[in-house]
Coordinates of C-alpha atoms in Angstrom, one line a residue:
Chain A
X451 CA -3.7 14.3 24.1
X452 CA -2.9 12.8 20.9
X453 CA -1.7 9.5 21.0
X454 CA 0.4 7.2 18.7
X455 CA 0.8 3.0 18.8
X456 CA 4.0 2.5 17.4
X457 CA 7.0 0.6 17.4
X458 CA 10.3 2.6 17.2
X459 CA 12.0 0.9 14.2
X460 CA 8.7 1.1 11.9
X461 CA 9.2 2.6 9.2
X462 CA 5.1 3.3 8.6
X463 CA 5.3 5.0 12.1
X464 CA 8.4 6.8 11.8
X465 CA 6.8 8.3 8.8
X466 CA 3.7 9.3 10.8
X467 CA 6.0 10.9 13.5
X468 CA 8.0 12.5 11.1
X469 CA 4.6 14.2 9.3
X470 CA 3.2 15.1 12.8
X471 CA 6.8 16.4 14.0
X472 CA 6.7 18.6 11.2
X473 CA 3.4 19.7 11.5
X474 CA 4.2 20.4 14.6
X475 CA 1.0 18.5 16.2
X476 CA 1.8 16.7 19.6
X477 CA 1.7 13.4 20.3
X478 CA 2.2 10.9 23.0
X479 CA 4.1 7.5 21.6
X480 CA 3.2 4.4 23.4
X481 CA 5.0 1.5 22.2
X482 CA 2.5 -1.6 21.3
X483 CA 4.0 -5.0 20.8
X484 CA 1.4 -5.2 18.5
X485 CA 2.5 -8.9 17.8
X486 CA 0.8 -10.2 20.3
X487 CA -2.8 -9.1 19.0
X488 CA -3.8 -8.0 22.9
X489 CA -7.5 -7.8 22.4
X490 CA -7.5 -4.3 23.4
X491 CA -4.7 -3.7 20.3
X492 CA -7.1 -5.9 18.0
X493 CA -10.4 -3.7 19.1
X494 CA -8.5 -0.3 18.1
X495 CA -7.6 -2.0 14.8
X496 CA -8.5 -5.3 13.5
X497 CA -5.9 -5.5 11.0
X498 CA -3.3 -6.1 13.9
X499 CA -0.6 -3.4 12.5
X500 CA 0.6 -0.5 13.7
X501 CA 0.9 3.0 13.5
X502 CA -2.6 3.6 15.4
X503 CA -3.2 7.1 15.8
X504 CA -5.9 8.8 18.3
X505 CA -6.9 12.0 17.9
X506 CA -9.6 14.1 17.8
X507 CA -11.8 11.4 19.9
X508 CA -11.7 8.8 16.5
X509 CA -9.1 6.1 16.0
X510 CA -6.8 6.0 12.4
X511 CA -5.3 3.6 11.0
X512 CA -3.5 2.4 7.9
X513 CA 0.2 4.9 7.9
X514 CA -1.2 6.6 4.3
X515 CA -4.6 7.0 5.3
X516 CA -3.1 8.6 8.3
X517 CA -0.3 11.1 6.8
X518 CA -3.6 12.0 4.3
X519 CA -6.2 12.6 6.7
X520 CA -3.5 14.8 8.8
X521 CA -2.6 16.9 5.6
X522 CA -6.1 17.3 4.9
X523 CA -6.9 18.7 9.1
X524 CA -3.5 20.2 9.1
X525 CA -2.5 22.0 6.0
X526 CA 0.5 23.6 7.2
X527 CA 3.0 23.4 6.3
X528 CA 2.0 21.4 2.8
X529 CA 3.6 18.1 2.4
X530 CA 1.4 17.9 -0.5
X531 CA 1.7 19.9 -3.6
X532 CA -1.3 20.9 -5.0
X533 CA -1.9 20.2 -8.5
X534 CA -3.5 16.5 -9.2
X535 CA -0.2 15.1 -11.4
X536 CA 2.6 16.2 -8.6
X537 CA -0.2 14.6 -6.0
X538 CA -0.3 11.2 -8.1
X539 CA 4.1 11.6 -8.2
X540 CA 3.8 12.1 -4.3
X541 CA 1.6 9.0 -4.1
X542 CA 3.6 6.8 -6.7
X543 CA 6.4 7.8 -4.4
X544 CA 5.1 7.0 -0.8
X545 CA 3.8 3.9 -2.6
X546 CA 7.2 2.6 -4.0
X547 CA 8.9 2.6 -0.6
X548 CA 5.8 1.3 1.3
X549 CA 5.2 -1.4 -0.9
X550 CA 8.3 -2.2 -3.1
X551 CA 10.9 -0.6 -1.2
X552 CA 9.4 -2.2 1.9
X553 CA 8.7 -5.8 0.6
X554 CA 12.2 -5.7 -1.4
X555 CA 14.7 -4.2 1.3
X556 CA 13.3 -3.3 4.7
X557 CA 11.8 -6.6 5.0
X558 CA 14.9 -8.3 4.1
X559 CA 17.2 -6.1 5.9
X560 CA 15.3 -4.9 9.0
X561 CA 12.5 -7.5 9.6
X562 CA 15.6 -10.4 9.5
X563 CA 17.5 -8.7 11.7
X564 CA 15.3 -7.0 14.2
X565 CA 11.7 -7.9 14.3
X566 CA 12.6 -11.5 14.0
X567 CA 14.9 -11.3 17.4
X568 CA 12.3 -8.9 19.1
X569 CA 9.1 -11.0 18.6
X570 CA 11.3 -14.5 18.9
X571 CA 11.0 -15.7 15.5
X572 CA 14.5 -16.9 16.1
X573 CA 17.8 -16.1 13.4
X574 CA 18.0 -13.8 10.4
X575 CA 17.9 -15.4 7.0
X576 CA 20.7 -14.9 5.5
X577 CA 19.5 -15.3 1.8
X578 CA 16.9 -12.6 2.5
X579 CA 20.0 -10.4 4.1
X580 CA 21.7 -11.0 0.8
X581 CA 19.0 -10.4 -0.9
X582 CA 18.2 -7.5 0.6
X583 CA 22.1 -5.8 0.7
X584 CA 21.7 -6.0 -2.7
X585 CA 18.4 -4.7 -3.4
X586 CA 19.0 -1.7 -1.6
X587 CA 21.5 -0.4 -4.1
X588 CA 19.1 -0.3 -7.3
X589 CA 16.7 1.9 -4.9
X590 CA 19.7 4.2 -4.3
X591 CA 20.3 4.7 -7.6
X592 CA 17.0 5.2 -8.7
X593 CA 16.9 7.9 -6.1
X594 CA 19.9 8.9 -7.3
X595 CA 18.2 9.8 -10.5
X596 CA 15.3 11.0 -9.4
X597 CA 17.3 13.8 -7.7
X598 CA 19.5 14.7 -10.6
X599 CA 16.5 15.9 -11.8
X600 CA 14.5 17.4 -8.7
X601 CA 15.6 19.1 -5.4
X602 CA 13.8 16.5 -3.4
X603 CA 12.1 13.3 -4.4
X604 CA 9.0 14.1 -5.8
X605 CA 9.8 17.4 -7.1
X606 CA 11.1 21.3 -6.0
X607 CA 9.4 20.9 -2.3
X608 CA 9.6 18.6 0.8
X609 CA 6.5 15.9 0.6
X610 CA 5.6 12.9 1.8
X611 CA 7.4 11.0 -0.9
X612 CA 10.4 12.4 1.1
X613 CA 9.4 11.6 4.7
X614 CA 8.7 8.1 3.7
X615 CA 11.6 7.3 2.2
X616 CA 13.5 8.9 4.9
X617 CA 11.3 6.9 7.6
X618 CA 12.7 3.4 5.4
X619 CA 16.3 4.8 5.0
X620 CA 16.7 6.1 8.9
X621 CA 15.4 2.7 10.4
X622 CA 17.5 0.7 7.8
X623 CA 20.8 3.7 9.2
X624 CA 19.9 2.3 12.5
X625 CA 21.3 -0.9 11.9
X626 CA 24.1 -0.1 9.4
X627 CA 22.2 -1.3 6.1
X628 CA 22.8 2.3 4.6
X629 CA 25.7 2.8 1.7
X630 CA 25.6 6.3 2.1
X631 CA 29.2 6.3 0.2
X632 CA 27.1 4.8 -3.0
X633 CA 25.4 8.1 -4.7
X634 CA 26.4 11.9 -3.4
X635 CA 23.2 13.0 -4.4
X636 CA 21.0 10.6 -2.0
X637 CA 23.5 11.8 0.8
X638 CA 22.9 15.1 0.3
X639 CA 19.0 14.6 0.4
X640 CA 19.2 12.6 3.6
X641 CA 21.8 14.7 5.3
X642 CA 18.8 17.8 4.4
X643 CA 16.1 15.9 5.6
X644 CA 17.9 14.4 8.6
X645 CA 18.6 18.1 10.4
X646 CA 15.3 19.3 10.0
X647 CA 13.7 19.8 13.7
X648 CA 11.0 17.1 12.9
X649 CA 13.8 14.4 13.3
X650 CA 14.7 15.0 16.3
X651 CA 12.6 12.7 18.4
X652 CA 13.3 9.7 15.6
X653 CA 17.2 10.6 16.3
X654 CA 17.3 9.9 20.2
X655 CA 15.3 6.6 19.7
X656 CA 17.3 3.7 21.6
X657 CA 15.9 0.1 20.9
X658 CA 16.7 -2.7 23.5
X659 CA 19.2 -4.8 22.6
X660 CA 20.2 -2.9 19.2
X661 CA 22.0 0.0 20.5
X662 CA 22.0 3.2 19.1
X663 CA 25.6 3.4 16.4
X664 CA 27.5 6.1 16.8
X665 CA 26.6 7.5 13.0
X666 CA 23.2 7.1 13.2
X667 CA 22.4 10.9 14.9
X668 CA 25.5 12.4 13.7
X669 CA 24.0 15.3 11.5
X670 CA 27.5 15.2 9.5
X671 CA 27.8 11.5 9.0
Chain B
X1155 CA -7.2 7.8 -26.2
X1156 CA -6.4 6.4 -22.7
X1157 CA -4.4 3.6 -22.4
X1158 CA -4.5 1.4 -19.6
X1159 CA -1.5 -1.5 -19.5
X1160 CA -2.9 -4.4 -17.2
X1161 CA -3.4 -8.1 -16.8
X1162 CA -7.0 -8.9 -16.7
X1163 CA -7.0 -10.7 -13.1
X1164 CA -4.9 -8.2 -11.3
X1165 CA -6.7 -6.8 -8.5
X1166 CA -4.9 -3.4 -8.9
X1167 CA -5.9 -3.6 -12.3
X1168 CA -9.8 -4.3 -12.2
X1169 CA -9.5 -1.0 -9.1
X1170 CA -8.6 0.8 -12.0
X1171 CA -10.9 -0.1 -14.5
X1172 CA -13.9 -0.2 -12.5
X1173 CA -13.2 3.4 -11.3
X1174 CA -12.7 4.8 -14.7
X1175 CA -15.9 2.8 -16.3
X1176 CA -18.0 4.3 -13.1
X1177 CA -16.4 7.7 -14.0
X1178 CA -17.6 6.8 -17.3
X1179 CA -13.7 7.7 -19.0
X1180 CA -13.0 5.7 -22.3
X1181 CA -10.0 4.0 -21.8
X1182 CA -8.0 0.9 -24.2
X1183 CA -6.9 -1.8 -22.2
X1184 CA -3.4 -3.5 -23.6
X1185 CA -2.3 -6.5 -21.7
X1186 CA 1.1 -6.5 -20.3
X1187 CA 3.7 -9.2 -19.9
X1188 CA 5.0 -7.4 -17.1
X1189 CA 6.5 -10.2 -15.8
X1190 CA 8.7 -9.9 -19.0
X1191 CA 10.4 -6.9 -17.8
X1192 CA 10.3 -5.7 -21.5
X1193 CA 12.9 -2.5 -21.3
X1194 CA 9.8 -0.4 -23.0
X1195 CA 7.2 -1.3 -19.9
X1196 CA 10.2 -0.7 -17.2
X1197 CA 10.4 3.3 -19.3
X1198 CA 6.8 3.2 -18.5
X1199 CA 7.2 2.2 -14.5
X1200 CA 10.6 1.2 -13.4
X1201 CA 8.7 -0.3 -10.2
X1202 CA 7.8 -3.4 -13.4
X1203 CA 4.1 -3.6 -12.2
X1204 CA 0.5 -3.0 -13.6
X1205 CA -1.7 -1.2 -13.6
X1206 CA 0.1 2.0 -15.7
X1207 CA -2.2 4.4 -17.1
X1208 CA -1.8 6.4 -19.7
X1209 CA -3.9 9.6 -19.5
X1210 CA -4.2 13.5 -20.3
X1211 CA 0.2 12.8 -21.9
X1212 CA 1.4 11.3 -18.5
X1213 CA 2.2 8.1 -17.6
X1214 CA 0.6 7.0 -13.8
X1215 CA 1.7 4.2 -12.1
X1216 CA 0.6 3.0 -8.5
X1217 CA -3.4 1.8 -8.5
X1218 CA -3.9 3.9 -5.2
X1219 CA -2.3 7.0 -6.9
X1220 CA -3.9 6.2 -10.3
X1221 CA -7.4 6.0 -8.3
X1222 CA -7.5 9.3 -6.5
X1223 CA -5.8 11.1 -9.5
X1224 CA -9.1 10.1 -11.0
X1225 CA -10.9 11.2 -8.0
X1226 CA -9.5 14.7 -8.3
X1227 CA -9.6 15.3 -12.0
X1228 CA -13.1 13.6 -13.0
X1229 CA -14.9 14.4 -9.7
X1230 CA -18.4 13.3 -10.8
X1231 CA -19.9 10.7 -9.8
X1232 CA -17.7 11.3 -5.9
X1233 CA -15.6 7.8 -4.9
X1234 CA -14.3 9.6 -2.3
X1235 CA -16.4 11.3 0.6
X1236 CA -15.8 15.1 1.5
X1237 CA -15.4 14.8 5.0
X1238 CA -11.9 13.9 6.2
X1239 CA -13.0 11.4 9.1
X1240 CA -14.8 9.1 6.7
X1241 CA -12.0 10.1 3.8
X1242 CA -9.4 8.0 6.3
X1243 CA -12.0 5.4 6.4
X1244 CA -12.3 5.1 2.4
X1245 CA -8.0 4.7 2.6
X1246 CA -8.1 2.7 5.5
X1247 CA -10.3 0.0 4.1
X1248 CA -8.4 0.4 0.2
X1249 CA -5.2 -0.3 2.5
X1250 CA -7.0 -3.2 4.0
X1251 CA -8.1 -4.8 0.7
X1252 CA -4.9 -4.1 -0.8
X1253 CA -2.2 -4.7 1.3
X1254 CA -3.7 -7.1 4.1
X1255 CA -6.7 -8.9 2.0
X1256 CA -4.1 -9.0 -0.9
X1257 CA -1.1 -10.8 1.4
X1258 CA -3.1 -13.1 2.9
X1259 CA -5.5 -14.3 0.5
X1260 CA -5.4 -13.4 -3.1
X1261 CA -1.5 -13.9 -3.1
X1262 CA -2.3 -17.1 -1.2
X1263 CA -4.8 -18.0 -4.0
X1264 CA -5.2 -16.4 -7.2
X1265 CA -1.0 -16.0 -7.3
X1266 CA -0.6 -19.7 -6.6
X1267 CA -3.1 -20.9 -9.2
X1268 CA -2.9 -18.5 -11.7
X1269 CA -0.6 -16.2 -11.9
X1270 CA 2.2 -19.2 -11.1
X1271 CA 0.7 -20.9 -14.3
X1272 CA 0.7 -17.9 -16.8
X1273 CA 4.3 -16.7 -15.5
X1274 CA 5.7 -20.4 -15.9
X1275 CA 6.5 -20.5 -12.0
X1276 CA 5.2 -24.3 -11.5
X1277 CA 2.6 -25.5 -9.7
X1278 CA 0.4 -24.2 -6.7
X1279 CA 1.9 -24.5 -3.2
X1280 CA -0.9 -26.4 -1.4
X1281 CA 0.0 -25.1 2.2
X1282 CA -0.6 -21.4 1.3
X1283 CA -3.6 -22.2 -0.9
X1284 CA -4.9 -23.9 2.4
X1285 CA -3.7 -20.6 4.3
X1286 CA -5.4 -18.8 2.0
X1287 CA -9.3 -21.0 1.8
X1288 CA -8.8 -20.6 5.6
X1289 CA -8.1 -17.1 6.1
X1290 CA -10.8 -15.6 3.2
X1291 CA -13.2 -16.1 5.9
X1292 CA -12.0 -14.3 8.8
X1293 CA -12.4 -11.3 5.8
X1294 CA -15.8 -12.3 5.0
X1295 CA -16.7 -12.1 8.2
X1296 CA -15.3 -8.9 9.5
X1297 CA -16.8 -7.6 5.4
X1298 CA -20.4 -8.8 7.4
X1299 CA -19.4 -7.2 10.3
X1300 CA -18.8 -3.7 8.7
X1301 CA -21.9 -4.2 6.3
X1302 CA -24.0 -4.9 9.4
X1303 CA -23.7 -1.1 9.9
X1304 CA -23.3 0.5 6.7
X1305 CA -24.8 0.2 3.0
X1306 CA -21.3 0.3 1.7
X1307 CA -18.0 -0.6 3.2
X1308 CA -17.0 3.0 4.6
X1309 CA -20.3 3.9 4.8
X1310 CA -23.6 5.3 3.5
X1311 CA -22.1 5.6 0.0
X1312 CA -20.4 3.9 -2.7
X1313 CA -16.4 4.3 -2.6
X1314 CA -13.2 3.6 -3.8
X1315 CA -12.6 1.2 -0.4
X1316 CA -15.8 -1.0 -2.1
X1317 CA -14.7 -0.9 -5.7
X1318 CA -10.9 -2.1 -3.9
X1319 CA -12.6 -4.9 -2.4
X1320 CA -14.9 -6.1 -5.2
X1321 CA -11.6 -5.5 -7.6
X1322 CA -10.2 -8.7 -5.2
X1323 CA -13.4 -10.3 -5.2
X1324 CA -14.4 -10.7 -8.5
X1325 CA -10.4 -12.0 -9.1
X1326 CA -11.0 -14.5 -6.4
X1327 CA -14.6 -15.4 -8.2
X1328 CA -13.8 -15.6 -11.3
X1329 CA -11.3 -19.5 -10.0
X1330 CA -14.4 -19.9 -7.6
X1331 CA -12.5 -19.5 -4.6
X1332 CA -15.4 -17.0 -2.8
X1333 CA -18.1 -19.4 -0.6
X1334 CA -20.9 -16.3 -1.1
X1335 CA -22.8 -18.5 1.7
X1336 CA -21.1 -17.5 4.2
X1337 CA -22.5 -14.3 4.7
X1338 CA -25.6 -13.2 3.6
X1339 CA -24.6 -9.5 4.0
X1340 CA -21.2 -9.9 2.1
X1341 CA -23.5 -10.9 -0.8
X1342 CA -25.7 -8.6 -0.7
X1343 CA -23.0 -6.5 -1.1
X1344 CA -21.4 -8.1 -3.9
X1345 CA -24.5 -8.5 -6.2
X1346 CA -25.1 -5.0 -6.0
X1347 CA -22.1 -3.8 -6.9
X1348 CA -21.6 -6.3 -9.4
X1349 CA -25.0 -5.3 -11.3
X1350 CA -23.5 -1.9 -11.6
X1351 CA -22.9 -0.7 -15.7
X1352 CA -18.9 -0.2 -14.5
X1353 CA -18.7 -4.4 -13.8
X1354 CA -19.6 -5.0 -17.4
X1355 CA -16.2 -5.4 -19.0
X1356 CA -14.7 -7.4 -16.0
X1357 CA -17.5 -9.7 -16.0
X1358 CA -16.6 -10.1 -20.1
X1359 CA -13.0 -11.1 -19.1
X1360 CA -11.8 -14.4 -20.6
X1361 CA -8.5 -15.5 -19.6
X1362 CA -6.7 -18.6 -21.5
X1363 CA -6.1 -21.7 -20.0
X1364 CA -8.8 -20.6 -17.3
X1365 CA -12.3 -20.7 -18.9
X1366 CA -14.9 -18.3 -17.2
X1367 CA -16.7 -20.8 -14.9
X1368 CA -20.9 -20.1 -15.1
X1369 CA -21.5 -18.5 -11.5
X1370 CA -19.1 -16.0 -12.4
X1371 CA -20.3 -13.2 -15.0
X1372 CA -24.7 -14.4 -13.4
X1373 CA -26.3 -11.6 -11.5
X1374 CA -28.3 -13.8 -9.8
X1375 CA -25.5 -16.0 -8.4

């Protein structure tokens, strides 16, 4: 059996659920409180992070190196177009929330609020919570933007630009961080992405101490 | 012509350059202010980073996306292995350098005594230079660790994971923040790579106010 090291709230793992969901490959979630670098944690991957995947008797790391190697094994459905300059708007994409996206908002919004409480790192910042709050609404527009012109983020079909984004925006929902009254259009795109079947098992996650809000699985919030 | 809009001790940037030159594909190189935010670079990548490359009429953006855009239209000579299991490895170890090797050391060095300088951001914050000196060699070690097995970083071949970590590397050389005595393997490593034609116009680089120190651009180091 295929088996995932994640935490629930991770954005990078939420994504790799959400592209194995919809692949429709199985998987067995084992939470890892990775920030405690257990050797055994530190031996399946030095770099001390998680998602860790195991499958096919070899251990993955690293969320994009992951989503790729699974669209490469898995090809269907595509979550990656197939012509080089929609691949390198896919991977722009993915990269923008993973890196900017993340570094600008999640870890201002999320890490402040959550991780810092979970691993005992004490009280949110509130300058970073500012920070972040406000952040989050230039990336809303921009997606905003970005879907005047295309039907989802990266162009006329469902990638992995999409289920990263969505894997940032449905952690960030968790916690109430989400103006989904500020652009129609990014509504619409989450309210898509949201009912597919692959979100189902990210929906019913309940985190200790941060209960689920009532919004956050309503599929006409 | 290519255009390629970088700063000469970016990381991301040398990635980029170092692929293309290995790929043997002409490209101009136009320093950017990006720190500026100059309205015409933000048309270019509203993220407000370098490396963007101009190429074939589009505009790319994102070194990772940049590199394996490169990969899939100029094929010859491979970067990338064909097998997906060591294809994950390649992205794993790019990830490494450039998320993990890139927070904890060459922001925590190159950032604080250069990039702080050029960018008119004050003075170097000794506590994360210190963080930085200290945690360089953990890298170096685990780099000895990998090479202990392999010719290359991923492997029996030349790839985009060691052009990622050499990109880092030769930024981190080039302020004489690398002790190559540490490993014997690591160096090995690097003066092989570094005698390749592609490392010819980063070892040329001169940037003002930081004069090329001697070590830096000699084969025999």
């Amino acid at each position: 059996m295929n088996r995932l090291y994640h935490v629930p709230l991770s954005p990078f793992c939420r994504k790799v659920r959400l592209v194995m969901a919809e692949k429709k490959i199985e998987v067995e979630l084992i939470e890892e409180r990775y920030w405690e670098e257990q050797p055994d944690f530190l031996r399946r991957n030095p770099a001390g992070k998680v998602p860790v995947l195991k499958i096919n008797g070899l251990t993955l790391s690293e969320s994009s190196a992951i989503c790729e190697y699974l669209e490469e094994t898995v090809p269907d459905p595509a979550l990656m177009p197939r012509d080089p300059v929609t691949r390198a708007e896919v991977r722009r994409l993915v990269m923008w929330f993973d890196d900017k996206f993340h570094n600008e908002v999640t870890s201002k919004l999320l890490y402040e609020r959550v991780n810092k409480k979970i691993t005992g790192q004490g009280y949110p910042d509130s300058t970073n919570v500012k920070l972040g709050a406000k952040r989050i609404k230039f990336h809303i527009d921009y997606m905003g933007w970005l879907l005047d012109q295309r039907r989802w983020l990266a162009g006329d079909h469902l990638t992995l630009a999409d289920f990263a984004a969505a894997a940032h925006f449905s952690s960030l929902d968790y916690i109430r961080d989400v103006d989904w009254n500020r652009n129609a259009q990014v509504k619409d795109w989450y309210a898509k992405i949201k009912s597919r079947p692959a979100f189902r098992s990210i929906l019913a996650d309940n985190v200790p101490g941060f209960p689920q809000p009532r919004q956050y699985s309503n599929l006409d919030f």
